[in-house]
Amino acid sequence: MPRVFILAALALCLGLTGLSTASHAAEVQGQAKMILDPAVHGLKRLEPLQLGVDGDSSKMTPTEYTLKSGQGYRWKIEASDLTEYALVMPEFVRNIWIRKIEVGEPEVEIKAVTFDELEFEDGGEVELFFVAVRPGTYKFGPRGLMERGMVGTITVEGPDSLNIAPMRRGKAADDDDDEK
């Protein structure tokens, strides 16, 4: 019973109407999650990271990413079969919220709080779904090749750099004439 009460209170706070009975609790929860969870709604695709470029196992592209704190992202990482790669980025991984990691065909979803490295023994790809949480500048690259210059940088900007329009509630949301 307390969960229904909490969801009904959340519905009132979010301006959701017509949701006063317990039978609508799932609908409220779904709407609240869609509005509040950037890992489910509004993911931005990052440019895929490619390890091993133009026949050179010691090159990767791109080497710089700029993200915004609070935004959800999808990041595909593709490794060539030129060599074995063990991609490491410990500081970055510990400062994001990982929703899931998708690997292989058919896809396998891995749900984990953190990881130490993404190892590609003979090429392949992985897609990381996450939310950038803590601002900062983080280094990443393949273990053993970073010392030879194969290093990238991920910069996560703080929340003051976010450009998000305020959420409309109630009657104002119904009168949304911005879309043309």
Coordinates of C-alpha atoms in Angstrom, one line a residue:
M1 CA 0.0 0.0 0.0
P2 CA 2.8 2.5 0.7
R3 CA 4.2 2.1 -2.8
V4 CA 0.8 3.0 -4.4
F5 CA 0.7 6.1 -2.1
I6 CA 4.2 7.1 -3.2
L7 CA 3.3 6.6 -6.9
A8 CA 0.1 8.6 -6.5
A9 CA 2.0 11.4 -4.8
L10 CA 4.6 11.3 -7.6
A11 CA 1.8 11.5 -10.2
L12 CA 0.4 14.7 -8.5
C13 CA 3.9 16.3 -8.4
L14 CA 4.4 15.5 -12.1
G15 CA 1.0 16.8 -13.0
L16 CA -0.3 13.4 -14.1
T17 CA -4.1 13.4 -13.7
G18 CA -6.7 10.6 -13.7
L19 CA -4.4 8.2 -11.9
S20 CA -6.0 8.0 -8.5
T21 CA -6.6 4.3 -8.1
A22 CA -4.1 1.5 -7.3
S23 CA -4.9 -0.1 -10.7
H24 CA -3.0 2.8 -12.4
A25 CA 0.2 2.4 -10.3
A26 CA 2.0 0.7 -13.1
E27 CA 1.1 3.5 -15.5
V28 CA 2.3 6.1 -13.1
Q29 CA 5.6 4.2 -12.5
G30 CA 6.1 3.9 -16.3
Q31 CA 5.4 7.6 -16.9
A32 CA 7.7 8.6 -14.0
K33 CA 10.5 6.4 -15.3
M34 CA 10.2 7.8 -18.8
I35 CA 10.4 11.4 -17.5
L36 CA 13.1 10.9 -14.9
D37 CA 15.4 8.3 -16.2
P38 CA 17.9 9.5 -18.9
A39 CA 19.2 6.0 -19.4
V40 CA 15.8 5.0 -20.8
H41 CA 14.6 8.1 -22.5
G42 CA 16.6 10.5 -24.7
L43 CA 19.9 8.5 -25.1
K44 CA 22.4 10.2 -27.4
R45 CA 24.6 8.1 -29.6
L46 CA 28.2 8.8 -29.4
E47 CA 30.5 8.4 -32.5
P48 CA 31.7 4.8 -32.4
L49 CA 35.2 4.2 -31.1
Q50 CA 37.3 2.2 -33.5
L51 CA 40.3 0.4 -32.3
G52 CA 42.7 -0.4 -35.1
V53 CA 42.3 2.0 -38.0
D54 CA 43.5 1.8 -41.6
G55 CA 45.4 -1.4 -41.1
D56 CA 47.3 0.1 -38.1
S57 CA 46.7 -1.8 -34.8
S58 CA 48.1 1.2 -32.8
K59 CA 45.6 3.8 -34.0
M60 CA 42.1 4.6 -32.8
T61 CA 39.5 7.1 -33.7
P62 CA 38.1 9.3 -32.3
T63 CA 40.3 10.2 -29.4
E64 CA 38.2 12.9 -27.8
Y65 CA 34.6 12.9 -26.5
T66 CA 32.7 15.6 -24.7
L67 CA 29.7 14.5 -22.6
K68 CA 27.2 16.3 -20.3
S69 CA 26.6 15.2 -16.7
G70 CA 23.0 13.8 -16.4
Q71 CA 22.7 12.8 -20.0
G72 CA 22.2 9.2 -21.1
Y73 CA 24.5 7.8 -23.9
R74 CA 25.0 4.8 -26.2
W75 CA 28.6 4.1 -27.1
K76 CA 29.6 1.5 -29.6
I77 CA 33.2 0.3 -29.4
E78 CA 34.5 -1.6 -32.4
A79 CA 37.8 -3.5 -32.4
S80 CA 39.6 -4.7 -35.5
D81 CA 41.2 -8.2 -35.6
L82 CA 44.7 -6.7 -36.1
T83 CA 45.6 -7.4 -32.5
E84 CA 44.1 -8.2 -29.1
Y85 CA 42.8 -5.1 -27.3
A86 CA 42.0 -4.7 -23.6
L87 CA 40.3 -1.3 -23.4
V88 CA 40.7 0.3 -19.9
M89 CA 39.1 3.4 -18.5
P90 CA 38.8 2.9 -14.7
E91 CA 38.2 6.5 -13.6
F92 CA 35.5 7.0 -16.2
V93 CA 33.7 3.8 -15.5
R94 CA 33.6 4.6 -11.8
N95 CA 32.0 7.9 -12.5
I96 CA 29.1 6.8 -14.7
W97 CA 26.0 4.8 -14.1
I98 CA 26.1 1.8 -16.3
R99 CA 22.6 0.7 -17.5
K100 CA 23.8 -2.3 -19.6
I101 CA 26.4 -3.6 -21.9
E102 CA 25.3 -5.3 -25.2
V103 CA 27.7 -7.8 -26.8
G104 CA 27.6 -10.2 -29.8
E105 CA 25.1 -11.6 -32.2
P106 CA 22.6 -12.5 -31.1
E107 CA 22.9 -9.8 -28.5
V108 CA 23.7 -10.6 -24.9
E109 CA 22.9 -8.0 -22.3
I110 CA 25.3 -7.6 -19.3
K111 CA 24.0 -5.6 -16.3
A112 CA 26.9 -4.7 -14.0
V113 CA 27.8 -1.8 -11.7
T114 CA 31.3 -1.5 -13.0
F115 CA 34.0 -3.4 -15.0
D116 CA 37.8 -3.4 -15.3
E117 CA 38.3 -3.7 -19.0
L118 CA 36.7 -4.7 -22.2
E119 CA 38.8 -7.3 -23.9
F120 CA 38.6 -8.1 -27.6
E121 CA 40.7 -11.2 -28.4
D122 CA 40.0 -11.3 -32.1
G123 CA 38.0 -8.2 -33.1
G124 CA 34.3 -7.6 -32.3
E125 CA 32.1 -4.9 -30.9
V126 CA 30.3 -3.9 -27.7
E127 CA 27.8 -1.2 -26.9
L128 CA 27.8 0.5 -23.6
F129 CA 24.6 2.2 -22.3
F130 CA 25.3 4.7 -19.5
V131 CA 24.6 8.0 -17.9
A132 CA 27.4 10.5 -17.3
V133 CA 27.3 11.3 -13.6
R134 CA 30.4 13.1 -12.4
P135 CA 32.1 15.9 -14.3
G136 CA 35.8 15.5 -15.0
T137 CA 38.4 14.5 -17.6
Y138 CA 39.1 10.8 -18.0
K139 CA 41.7 8.9 -20.0
F140 CA 41.0 5.7 -21.9
G141 CA 42.9 3.3 -24.2
P142 CA 44.1 -0.2 -24.7
R143 CA 46.3 -1.7 -22.0
G144 CA 49.9 -1.9 -23.3
L145 CA 49.3 0.6 -26.1
M146 CA 48.6 3.7 -24.1
E147 CA 52.3 4.0 -23.4
R148 CA 52.8 4.2 -27.1
G149 CA 50.3 7.0 -27.6
M150 CA 47.0 5.2 -28.1
V151 CA 45.2 7.4 -25.5
G152 CA 41.8 9.0 -25.6
T153 CA 40.1 11.6 -23.4
I154 CA 36.5 11.8 -22.3
T155 CA 35.5 15.2 -20.8
V156 CA 32.2 15.2 -18.8
E157 CA 30.9 18.8 -18.4
G158 CA 28.9 19.8 -15.3
P159 CA 25.2 20.3 -15.0
D160 CA 25.4 24.1 -15.6
S161 CA 26.3 23.3 -19.2
L162 CA 23.1 21.4 -19.8
N163 CA 20.7 22.9 -22.3
I164 CA 17.4 21.3 -21.3
A165 CA 14.1 23.0 -21.7
P166 CA 11.9 23.0 -18.6
M167 CA 9.3 20.3 -18.4
R168 CA 5.7 21.5 -18.8
R169 CA 3.0 20.4 -16.5
G170 CA -0.8 20.4 -16.5
K171 CA -2.7 22.6 -18.9
A172 CA 0.5 24.3 -20.2
A173 CA 1.7 20.9 -21.4
D174 CA -1.6 20.4 -23.4
D175 CA -1.1 23.8 -25.1
D176 CA 2.3 22.9 -26.5
D177 CA 2.5 24.7 -29.8
D178 CA 6.2 24.5 -30.2
E179 CA 6.1 21.5 -32.5
K180 CA 5.3 22.5 -36.1

